[in-house]
JSON list of C-alpha atoms in Angstrom, two decimals:
[
{"chain": "A", "resi": 1, "resn": "MET", "atom": "CA", "xyz": [13.51, -11.58, -16.09]},
{"chain": "A", "resi": 2, "resn": "LYS", "atom": "CA", "xyz": [15.29, -8.54, -16.77]},
{"chain": "A", "resi": 3, "resn": "LYS", "atom": "CA", "xyz": [14.16, -4.46, -17.15]},
{"chain": "A", "resi": 4, "resn": "PRO", "atom": "CA", "xyz": [12.18, -4.20, -20.15]},
{"chain": "A", "resi": 5, "resn": "MET", "atom": "CA", "xyz": [13.91, -2.07, -22.86]},
{"chain": "A", "resi": 6, "resn": "THR", "atom": "CA", "xyz": [11.01, -2.15, -25.28]},
{"chain": "A", "resi": 7, "resn": "VAL", "atom": "CA", "xyz": [7.53, -1.66, -25.50]},
{"chain": "A", "resi": 8, "resn": "ALA", "atom": "CA", "xyz": [6.61, -5.07, -26.41]},
{"chain": "A", "resi": 9, "resn": "GLN", "atom": "CA", "xyz": [8.31, -6.13, -23.28]},
{"chain": "A", "resi": 10, "resn": "LEU", "atom": "CA", "xyz": [6.83, -3.74, -21.30]},
{"chain": "A", "resi": 11, "resn": "THR", "atom": "CA", "xyz": [3.46, -4.82, -22.47]},
{"chain": "A", "resi": 12, "resn": "GLU", "atom": "CA", "xyz": [4.25, -8.47, -21.34]},
{"chain": "A", "resi": 13, "resn": "LEU", "atom": "CA", "xyz": [5.52, -6.99, -17.97]},
{"chain": "A", "resi": 14, "resn": "GLY", "atom": "CA", "xyz": [2.24, -5.06, -17.38]},
{"chain": "A", "resi": 15, "resn": "ARG", "atom": "CA", "xyz": [-0.23, -8.48, -18.63]},
{"chain": "A", "resi": 16, "resn": "VAL", "atom": "CA", "xyz": [1.86, -10.50, -15.34]},
{"chain": "A", "resi": 17, "resn": "GLN", "atom": "CA", "xyz": [-1.50, -11.16, -13.08]},
{"chain": "A", "resi": 18, "resn": "LEU", "atom": "CA", "xyz": [-0.58, -10.74, -9.81]},
{"chain": "A", "resi": 19, "resn": "SER", "atom": "CA", "xyz": [-3.73, -12.05, -8.26]},
{"chain": "A", "resi": 20, "resn": "PRO", "atom": "CA", "xyz": [-7.38, -13.29, -9.44]},
{"chain": "A", "resi": 21, "resn": "HIS", "atom": "CA", "xyz": [-8.11, -9.22, -9.98]},
{"chain": "A", "resi": 22, "resn": "PHE", "atom": "CA", "xyz": [-4.82, -7.01, -10.22]},
{"chain": "A", "resi": 23, "resn": "TYR", "atom": "CA", "xyz": [-2.43, -6.68, -13.00]},
{"chain": "A", "resi": 24, "resn": "LEU", "atom": "CA", "xyz": [1.20, -5.36, -12.06]},
{"chain": "A", "resi": 25, "resn": "ARG", "atom": "CA", "xyz": [0.23, -2.67, -15.06]},
{"chain": "A", "resi": 26, "resn": "ASP", "atom": "CA", "xyz": [-2.09, -1.41, -12.39]},
{"chain": "A", "resi": 27, "resn": "PHE", "atom": "CA", "xyz": [0.45, -0.17, -10.00]},
{"chain": "A", "resi": 28, "resn": "LEU", "atom": "CA", "xyz": [3.04, 0.97, -12.14]},
{"chain": "A", "resi": 29, "resn": "TYR", "atom": "CA", "xyz": [1.48, 4.68, -12.74]},
{"chain": "A", "resi": 30, "resn": "SER", "atom": "CA", "xyz": [3.61, 7.90, -11.08]},
{"chain": "A", "resi": 31, "resn": "ASP", "atom": "CA", "xyz": [2.89, 11.38, -11.13]},
{"chain": "A", "resi": 32, "resn": "ILE", "atom": "CA", "xyz": [6.47, 11.84, -10.43]},
{"chain": "A", "resi": 33, "resn": "ALA", "atom": "CA", "xyz": [7.51, 9.49, -13.63]},
{"chain": "A", "resi": 34, "resn": "ALA", "atom": "CA", "xyz": [4.64, 11.45, -15.85]},
{"chain": "A", "resi": 35, "resn": "ILE", "atom": "CA", "xyz": [5.58, 14.76, -15.06]},
{"chain": "A", "resi": 36, "resn": "HIS", "atom": "CA", "xyz": [9.84, 14.55, -15.03]},
{"chain": "A", "resi": 37, "resn": "GLY", "atom": "CA", "xyz": [9.40, 12.10, -17.74]},
{"chain": "A", "resi": 38, "resn": "LEU", "atom": "CA", "xyz": [10.77, 9.24, -16.02]},
{"chain": "A", "resi": 39, "resn": "SER", "atom": "CA", "xyz": [10.18, 5.70, -16.63]},
{"chain": "A", "resi": 40, "resn": "ASN", "atom": "CA", "xyz": [8.62, 3.88, -13.37]},
{"chain": "A", "resi": 41, "resn": "ILE", "atom": "CA", "xyz": [9.86, 0.59, -14.24]},
{"chain": "A", "resi": 42, "resn": "PRO", "atom": "CA", "xyz": [11.43, -2.52, -12.18]},
{"chain": "A", "resi": 43, "resn": "ASP", "atom": "CA", "xyz": [14.78, -2.85, -12.16]},
{"chain": "A", "resi": 44, "resn": "HIS", "atom": "CA", "xyz": [14.56, -6.47, -10.70]},
{"chain": "A", "resi": 45, "resn": "PRO", "atom": "CA", "xyz": [10.91, -7.19, -12.51]},
{"chain": "A", "resi": 46, "resn": "ASP", "atom": "CA", "xyz": [10.65, -11.16, -10.83]},
{"chain": "A", "resi": 47, "resn": "LEU", "atom": "CA", "xyz": [11.35, -9.58, -7.08]},
{"chain": "A", "resi": 48, "resn": "ALA", "atom": "CA", "xyz": [8.73, -6.65, -8.40]},
{"chain": "A", "resi": 49, "resn": "ILE", "atom": "CA", "xyz": [6.41, -9.63, -8.78]},
{"chain": "A", "resi": 50, "resn": "GLU", "atom": "CA", "xyz": [6.84, -11.71, -5.39]},
{"chain": "A", "resi": 51, "resn": "ALA", "atom": "CA", "xyz": [6.28, -8.92, -3.49]},
{"chain": "A", "resi": 52, "resn": "GLY", "atom": "CA", "xyz": [3.91, -7.69, -5.43]},
{"chain": "A", "resi": 53, "resn": "SER", "atom": "CA", "xyz": [1.65, -10.83, -5.78]},
{"chain": "A", "resi": 54, "resn": "ARG", "atom": "CA", "xyz": [1.91, -11.48, -1.44]},
{"chain": "A", "resi": 55, "resn": "LEU", "atom": "CA", "xyz": [0.45, -7.80, -1.18]},
{"chain": "A", "resi": 56, "resn": "CYS", "atom": "CA", "xyz": [-2.31, -8.26, -3.69]},
{"chain": "A", "resi": 57, "resn": "ASN", "atom": "CA", "xyz": [-3.51, -11.63, -2.69]},
{"chain": "A", "resi": 58, "resn": "GLU", "atom": "CA", "xyz": [-2.91, -11.28, 0.92]},
{"chain": "A", "resi": 59, "resn": "LEU", "atom": "CA", "xyz": [-4.14, -8.11, 1.37]},
{"chain": "A", "resi": 60, "resn": "LEU", "atom": "CA", "xyz": [-5.90, -6.30, -1.41]},
{"chain": "A", "resi": 61, "resn": "GLU", "atom": "CA", "xyz": [-7.93, -8.83, -2.83]},
{"chain": "A", "resi": 62, "resn": "PRO", "atom": "CA", "xyz": [-9.56, -9.75, 0.95]},
{"chain": "A", "resi": 63, "resn": "LEU", "atom": "CA", "xyz": [-10.16, -6.57, 1.06]},
{"chain": "A", "resi": 64, "resn": "GLN", "atom": "CA", "xyz": [-11.79, -5.75, -1.77]},
{"chain": "A", "resi": 65, "resn": "ASP", "atom": "CA", "xyz": [-13.80, -8.75, -2.01]},
{"chain": "A", "resi": 66, "resn": "ALA", "atom": "CA", "xyz": [-15.23, -7.06, 1.57]},
{"chain": "A", "resi": 67, "resn": "PHE", "atom": "CA", "xyz": [-15.65, -3.35, 0.75]},
{"chain": "A", "resi": 68, "resn": "GLY", "atom": "CA", "xyz": [-16.03, -3.17, -3.07]},
{"chain": "A", "resi": 69, "resn": "ARG", "atom": "CA", "xyz": [-13.28, -1.85, -5.61]},
{"chain": "A", "resi": 70, "resn": "ILE", "atom": "CA", "xyz": [-10.24, -0.40, -4.58]},
{"chain": "A", "resi": 71, "resn": "ALA", "atom": "CA", "xyz": [-8.68, 2.53, -6.01]},
{"chain": "A", "resi": 72, "resn": "ILE", "atom": "CA", "xyz": [-4.71, 2.83, -6.27]},
{"chain": "A", "resi": 73, "resn": "ARG", "atom": "CA", "xyz": [-3.27, 5.90, -5.66]},
{"chain": "A", "resi": 74, "resn": "SER", "atom": "CA", "xyz": [0.72, 5.42, -5.57]},
{"chain": "A", "resi": 75, "resn": "ALA", "atom": "CA", "xyz": [2.27, 1.72, -5.21]},
{"chain": "A", "resi": 76, "resn": "TYR", "atom": "CA", "xyz": [5.23, 0.92, -6.91]},
{"chain": "A", "resi": 77, "resn": "ARG", "atom": "CA", "xyz": [8.19, 3.12, -7.51]},
{"chain": "A", "resi": 78, "resn": "SER", "atom": "CA", "xyz": [11.64, 2.76, -9.06]},
{"chain": "A", "resi": 79, "resn": "ALA", "atom": "CA", "xyz": [14.53, 3.42, -7.10]},
{"chain": "A", "resi": 80, "resn": "GLU", "atom": "CA", "xyz": [15.43, 6.22, -9.92]},
{"chain": "A", "resi": 81, "resn": "VAL", "atom": "CA", "xyz": [11.44, 7.55, -8.67]},
{"chain": "A", "resi": 82, "resn": "ASN", "atom": "CA", "xyz": [11.54, 7.39, -5.37]},
{"chain": "A", "resi": 83, "resn": "ALA", "atom": "CA", "xyz": [14.74, 8.87, -5.16]},
{"chain": "A", "resi": 84, "resn": "LEU", "atom": "CA", "xyz": [13.72, 11.89, -7.15]},
{"chain": "A", "resi": 85, "resn": "GLY", "atom": "CA", "xyz": [10.38, 12.19, -5.15]},
{"chain": "A", "resi": 86, "resn": "ASN", "atom": "CA", "xyz": [12.35, 12.28, -1.62]},
{"chain": "A", "resi": 87, "resn": "ALA", "atom": "CA", "xyz": [14.87, 14.88, -2.95]},
{"chain": "A", "resi": 88, "resn": "LYS", "atom": "CA", "xyz": [11.77, 17.10, -4.28]},
{"chain": "A", "resi": 89, "resn": "SER", "atom": "CA", "xyz": [10.02, 16.35, -1.05]},
{"chain": "A", "resi": 90, "resn": "TYR", "atom": "CA", "xyz": [6.60, 14.85, -2.93]},
{"chain": "A", "resi": 91, "resn": "ASN", "atom": "CA", "xyz": [6.44, 13.00, 0.30]},
{"chain": "A", "resi": 92, "resn": "CYS", "atom": "CA", "xyz": [8.80, 10.28, -0.64]},
{"chain": "A", "resi": 93, "resn": "ALA", "atom": "CA", "xyz": [10.67, 8.49, 2.07]},
{"chain": "A", "resi": 94, "resn": "SER", "atom": "CA", "xyz": [14.28, 8.04, 1.16]},
{"chain": "A", "resi": 95, "resn": "ASN", "atom": "CA", "xyz": [15.44, 5.00, -0.50]},
{"chain": "A", "resi": 96, "resn": "ASP", "atom": "CA", "xyz": [16.90, 3.05, 2.31]},
{"chain": "A", "resi": 97, "resn": "ARG", "atom": "CA", "xyz": [13.40, 3.67, 3.76]},
{"chain": "A", "resi": 98, "resn": "ASN", "atom": "CA", "xyz": [11.47, 2.43, 1.19]},
{"chain": "A", "resi": 99, "resn": "ALA", "atom": "CA", "xyz": [13.03, -0.36, 0.31]},
{"chain": "A", "resi": 100, "resn": "ALA", "atom": "CA", "xyz": [10.69, -3.54, 0.22]},
{"chain": "A", "resi": 101, "resn": "ARG", "atom": "CA", "xyz": [8.19, -0.74, 0.98]},
{"chain": "A", "resi": 102, "resn": "HIS", "atom": "CA", "xyz": [7.07, 1.33, -2.15]},
{"chain": "A", "resi": 103, "resn": "ILE", "atom": "CA", "xyz": [10.20, 0.06, -4.02]},
{"chain": "A", "resi": 104, "resn": "TRP", "atom": "CA", "xyz": [9.21, -3.45, -4.25]},
{"chain": "A", "resi": 105, "resn": "ASP", "atom": "CA", "xyz": [12.03, -4.82, -5.45]},
{"chain": "A", "resi": 106, "resn": "MET", "atom": "CA", "xyz": [14.61, -3.23, -3.63]},
{"chain": "A", "resi": 107, "resn": "ARG", "atom": "CA", "xyz": [14.69, -5.73, -0.47]},
{"chain": "A", "resi": 108, "resn": "ASP", "atom": "CA", "xyz": [15.76, -3.72, 3.15]},
{"chain": "A", "resi": 109, "resn": "SER", "atom": "CA", "xyz": [18.63, -3.62, 5.01]},
{"chain": "A", "resi": 110, "resn": "ALA", "atom": "CA", "xyz": [17.99, -7.20, 6.52]},
{"chain": "A", "resi": 111, "resn": "GLY", "atom": "CA", "xyz": [17.47, -8.93, 2.98]},
{"chain": "A", "resi": 112, "resn": "ARG", "atom": "CA", "xyz": [13.72, -8.98, 3.76]},
{"chain": "A", "resi": 113, "resn": "MET", "atom": "CA", "xyz": [11.18, -8.50, 0.94]},
{"chain": "A", "resi": 114, "resn": "GLY", "atom": "CA", "xyz": [8.18, -6.31, 0.94]},
{"chain": "A", "resi": 115, "resn": "ALA", "atom": "CA", "xyz": [5.16, -4.05, -0.84]},
{"chain": "A", "resi": 116, "resn": "THR", "atom": "CA", "xyz": [3.19, -1.09, -0.12]},
{"chain": "A", "resi": 117, "resn": "ALA", "atom": "CA", "xyz": [0.26, 0.19, -2.66]},
{"chain": "A", "resi": 118, "resn": "CYS", "atom": "CA", "xyz": [-1.59, 3.51, -1.73]},
{"chain": "A", "resi": 119, "resn": "ILE", "atom": "CA", "xyz": [-5.09, 2.83, -1.49]},
{"chain": "A", "resi": 120, "resn": "VAL", "atom": "CA", "xyz": [-7.98, 4.56, -1.47]},
{"chain": "A", "resi": 121, "resn": "VAL", "atom": "CA", "xyz": [-11.89, 2.39, -0.54]},
{"chain": "A", "resi": 122, "resn": "PRO", "atom": "CA", "xyz": [-14.40, 4.05, -2.37]},
{"chain": "A", "resi": 123, "resn": "GLY", "atom": "CA", "xyz": [-17.24, 1.68, -0.56]},
{"chain": "A", "resi": 124, "resn": "PHE", "atom": "CA", "xyz": [-16.13, 2.91, 2.94]},
{"chain": "A", "resi": 125, "resn": "ALA", "atom": "CA", "xyz": [-14.62, 6.60, 2.07]},
{"chain": "A", "resi": 126, "resn": "ASN", "atom": "CA", "xyz": [-18.13, 7.63, -0.12]},
{"chain": "A", "resi": 127, "resn": "ARG", "atom": "CA", "xyz": [-20.46, 6.22, 3.38]},
{"chain": "A", "resi": 128, "resn": "PHE", "atom": "CA", "xyz": [-17.92, 7.35, 5.88]},
{"chain": "A", "resi": 129, "resn": "ASP", "atom": "CA", "xyz": [-16.78, 10.99, 5.88]},
{"chain": "A", "resi": 130, "resn": "GLN", "atom": "CA", "xyz": [-16.57, 12.14, 9.41]},
{"chain": "A", "resi": 131, "resn": "PRO", "atom": "CA", "xyz": [-13.70, 12.59, 11.67]},
{"chain": "A", "resi": 132, "resn": "GLY", "atom": "CA", "xyz": [-11.91, 9.58, 12.84]},
{"chain": "A", "resi": 133, "resn": "ASP", "atom": "CA", "xyz": [-13.84, 7.69, 10.73]},
{"chain": "A", "resi": 134, "resn": "TRP", "atom": "CA", "xyz": [-10.70, 6.47, 8.85]},
{"chain": "A", "resi": 135, "resn": "LYS", "atom": "CA", "xyz": [-10.04, 4.62, 12.25]},
{"chain": "A", "resi": 136, "resn": "ARG", "atom": "CA", "xyz": [-12.53, 2.11, 11.24]},
{"chain": "A", "resi": 137, "resn": "LEU", "atom": "CA", "xyz": [-11.57, 0.91, 8.65]},
{"chain": "A", "resi": 138, "resn": "ALA", "atom": "CA", "xyz": [-7.89, 0.64, 10.28]},
{"chain": "A", "resi": 139, "resn": "TRP", "atom": "CA", "xyz": [-9.55, -1.09, 12.92]},
{"chain": "A", "resi": 140, "resn": "TRP", "atom": "CA", "xyz": [-11.23, -4.22, 10.97]},
{"chain": "A", "resi": 141, "resn": "ILE", "atom": "CA", "xyz": [-7.78, -4.19, 8.60]},
{"chain": "A", "resi": 142, "resn": "HIS", "atom": "CA", "xyz": [-5.79, -4.77, 11.65]},
{"chain": "A", "resi": 143, "resn": "ASP", "atom": "CA", "xyz": [-8.51, -7.39, 12.95]},
{"chain": "A", "resi": 144, "resn": "HIS", "atom": "CA", "xyz": [-8.87, -9.32, 9.50]},
{"chain": "A", "resi": 145, "resn": "LEU", "atom": "CA", "xyz": [-5.76, -8.96, 7.98]},
{"chain": "A", "resi": 146, "resn": "PRO", "atom": "CA", "xyz": [-1.83, -9.66, 7.58]},
{"chain": "A", "resi": 147, "resn": "TYR", "atom": "CA", "xyz": [-1.03, -6.53, 6.68]},
{"chain": "A", "resi": 148, "resn": "ALA", "atom": "CA", "xyz": [2.61, -4.95, 7.73]},
{"chain": "A", "resi": 149, "resn": "MET", "atom": "CA", "xyz": [2.02, -1.35, 8.21]},
{"chain": "A", "resi": 150, "resn": "ILE", "atom": "CA", "xyz": [-0.77, 1.45, 7.79]},
{"chain": "A", "resi": 151, "resn": "GLU", "atom": "CA", "xyz": [-0.06, 4.81, 7.48]},
{"chain": "A", "resi": 152, "resn": "ALA", "atom": "CA", "xyz": [-3.67, 6.77, 6.74]},
{"chain": "A", "resi": 153, "resn": "PHE", "atom": "CA", "xyz": [-4.20, 10.35, 5.23]},
{"chain": "A", "resi": 154, "resn": "PRO", "atom": "CA", "xyz": [-7.23, 12.82, 5.63]},
{"chain": "A", "resi": 155, "resn": "VAL", "atom": "CA", "xyz": [-7.98, 13.09, 1.97]},
{"chain": "A", "resi": 156, "resn": "ARG", "atom": "CA", "xyz": [-10.29, 10.07, 0.96]},
{"chain": "A", "resi": 157, "resn": "TRP", "atom": "CA", "xyz": [-8.96, 8.35, 4.04]},
{"chain": "A", "resi": 158, "resn": "ALA", "atom": "CA", "xyz": [-6.36, 6.82, 1.62]},
{"chain": "A", "resi": 159, "resn": "MET", "atom": "CA", "xyz": [-4.01, 4.42, 3.01]},
{"chain": "A", "resi": 160, "resn": "ASN", "atom": "CA", "xyz": [-0.23, 3.29, 2.48]},
{"chain": "A", "resi": 161, "resn": "LEU", "atom": "CA", "xyz": [-1.13, -0.38, 2.93]},
{"chain": "A", "resi": 162, "resn": "SER", "atom": "CA", "xyz": [1.95, -2.15, 3.16]},
{"chain": "A", "resi": 163, "resn": "TRP", "atom": "CA", "xyz": [2.77, -5.82, 3.27]},
{"chain": "A", "resi": 164, "resn": "HIS", "atom": "CA", "xyz": [6.19, -7.65, 4.42]},
{"chain": "A", "resi": 165, "resn": "GLU", "atom": "CA", "xyz": [7.78, -10.57, 5.18]},
{"chain": "A", "resi": 166, "resn": "VAL", "atom": "CA", "xyz": [7.95, -9.33, 9.21]},
{"chain": "A", "resi": 167, "resn": "PRO", "atom": "CA", "xyz": [4.91, -7.45, 9.68]},
{"chain": "A", "resi": 168, "resn": "SER", "atom": "CA", "xyz": [5.47, -4.58, 12.35]},
{"chain": "A", "resi": 169, "resn": "ARG", "atom": "CA", "xyz": [1.82, -4.37, 13.08]},
{"chain": "A", "resi": 170, "resn": "MET", "atom": "CA", "xyz": [1.52, -0.84, 13.38]},
{"chain": "A", "resi": 171, "resn": "ILE", "atom": "CA", "xyz": [-0.89, 1.89, 12.47]},
{"chain": "A", "resi": 172, "resn": "PHE", "atom": "CA", "xyz": [0.30, 5.38, 12.09]},
{"chain": "A", "resi": 173, "resn": "SER", "atom": "CA", "xyz": [-1.74, 8.44, 10.64]},
{"chain": "A", "resi": 174, "resn": "HIS", "atom": "CA", "xyz": [-1.06, 11.39, 9.31]},
{"chain": "A", "resi": 175, "resn": "VAL", "atom": "CA", "xyz": [-4.59, 12.93, 9.73]},
{"chain": "A", "resi": 176, "resn": "PRO", "atom": "CA", "xyz": [-4.78, 16.45, 11.68]},
{"chain": "A", "resi": 177, "resn": "ASP", "atom": "CA", "xyz": [-5.64, 16.08, 15.02]},
{"chain": "A", "resi": 178, "resn": "ALA", "atom": "CA", "xyz": [-4.48, 12.82, 14.97]},
{"chain": "A", "resi": 179, "resn": "ARG", "atom": "CA", "xyz": [-1.52, 12.79, 14.11]},
{"chain": "A", "resi": 180, "resn": "GLY", "atom": "CA", "xyz": [1.08, 9.87, 15.78]},
{"chain": "A", "resi": 181, "resn": "TYR", "atom": "CA", "xyz": [0.42, 5.89, 16.17]},
{"chain": "A", "resi": 182, "resn": "LEU", "atom": "CA", "xyz": [-3.08, 4.60, 16.19]},
{"chain": "A", "resi": 183, "resn": "THR", "atom": "CA", "xyz": [-1.49, 1.04, 17.84]},
{"chain": "A", "resi": 184, "resn": "LYS", "atom": "CA", "xyz": [1.29, -0.68, 17.34]},
{"chain": "A", "resi": 185, "resn": "PRO", "atom": "CA", "xyz": [3.01, -3.76, 19.56]},
{"chain": "A", "resi": 186, "resn": "GLY", "atom": "CA", "xyz": [2.88, -3.48, 23.02]},
{"chain": "A", "resi": 187, "resn": "MET", "atom": "CA", "xyz": [0.38, -0.76, 23.04]},
{"chain": "A", "resi": 188, "resn": "ALA", "atom": "CA", "xyz": [-2.45, -1.57, 25.68]},
{"chain": "A", "resi": 189, "resn": "ASN", "atom": "CA", "xyz": [-4.79, -1.84, 22.40]},
{"chain": "A", "resi": 190, "resn": "HIS", "atom": "CA", "xyz": [-3.05, -3.54, 19.95]},
{"chain": "A", "resi": 191, "resn": "GLU", "atom": "CA", "xyz": [-4.43, -7.19, 20.91]},
{"chain": "A", "resi": 192, "resn": "GLY", "atom": "CA", "xyz": [-7.63, -8.69, 20.65]},
{"chain": "A", "resi": 193, "resn": "GLY", "atom": "CA", "xyz": [-10.26, -8.08, 18.88]},
{"chain": "A", "resi": 194, "resn": "HIS", "atom": "CA", "xyz": [-11.44, -4.76, 17.74]},
{"chain": "A", "resi": 195, "resn": "GLU", "atom": "CA", "xyz": [-15.15, -4.91, 16.70]},
{"chain": "A", "resi": 196, "resn": "SER", "atom": "CA", "xyz": [-16.70, -2.15, 18.38]},
{"chain": "A", "resi": 197, "resn": "GLU", "atom": "CA", "xyz": [-14.68, 0.05, 16.75]},
{"chain": "A", "resi": 198, "resn": "TRP", "atom": "CA", "xyz": [-15.31, -0.96, 13.05]},
{"chain": "A", "resi": 199, "resn": "SER", "atom": "CA", "xyz": [-19.19, -2.89, 13.63]},
{"chain": "A", "resi": 200, "resn": "GLY", "atom": "CA", "xyz": [-21.71, -1.56, 10.54]},
{"chain": "A", "resi": 201, "resn": "ILE", "atom": "CA", "xyz": [-19.13, -0.71, 8.01]},
{"chain": "A", "resi": 202, "resn": "LEU", "atom": "CA", "xyz": [-19.46, -3.49, 5.56]},
{"chain": "A", "resi": 203, "resn": "PRO", "atom": "CA", "xyz": [-21.29, -2.67, 2.87]}
]
């Protein structure tokens, strides 16, 4: 599939259903693109669809089944949009680092695909707003879903949730007073179940 160049073509691309509850259009809005007059459209739609489908089916659908509707804060970024976001210090990593992450249609340096969405889980965030509560959702995801990486943020416990062909299984926090790794391979807390950390959070 070629990059859409007309409204009709972009409309059809947006209608691509990635999973039972998510369409590609759900992931194409970008604050950076809207403010700076850029188009946040995949250069390689087939790769974006393939990676996005894995993200949606393996991570977002089961998370939504468990906690209710997921809000998408930021997801797909074109290489052009991400590069501008990095240049202007909009909390965007370089294109090399965001390949197979926010740039769904760019493989990483090892030739592997991946996709990331920054999400908020209102069914969780509306009930758990005390310091450290983000860890409870992170541990639930760790125990139940084949995520590649989680980055946690302080506002409404937003998270970058990533799928990747070779998952690193790391959880990193940008939350003040808790910045750093919650877990990663090799840490003593990585293996086994963590029900004591997340018990009671399901609606």
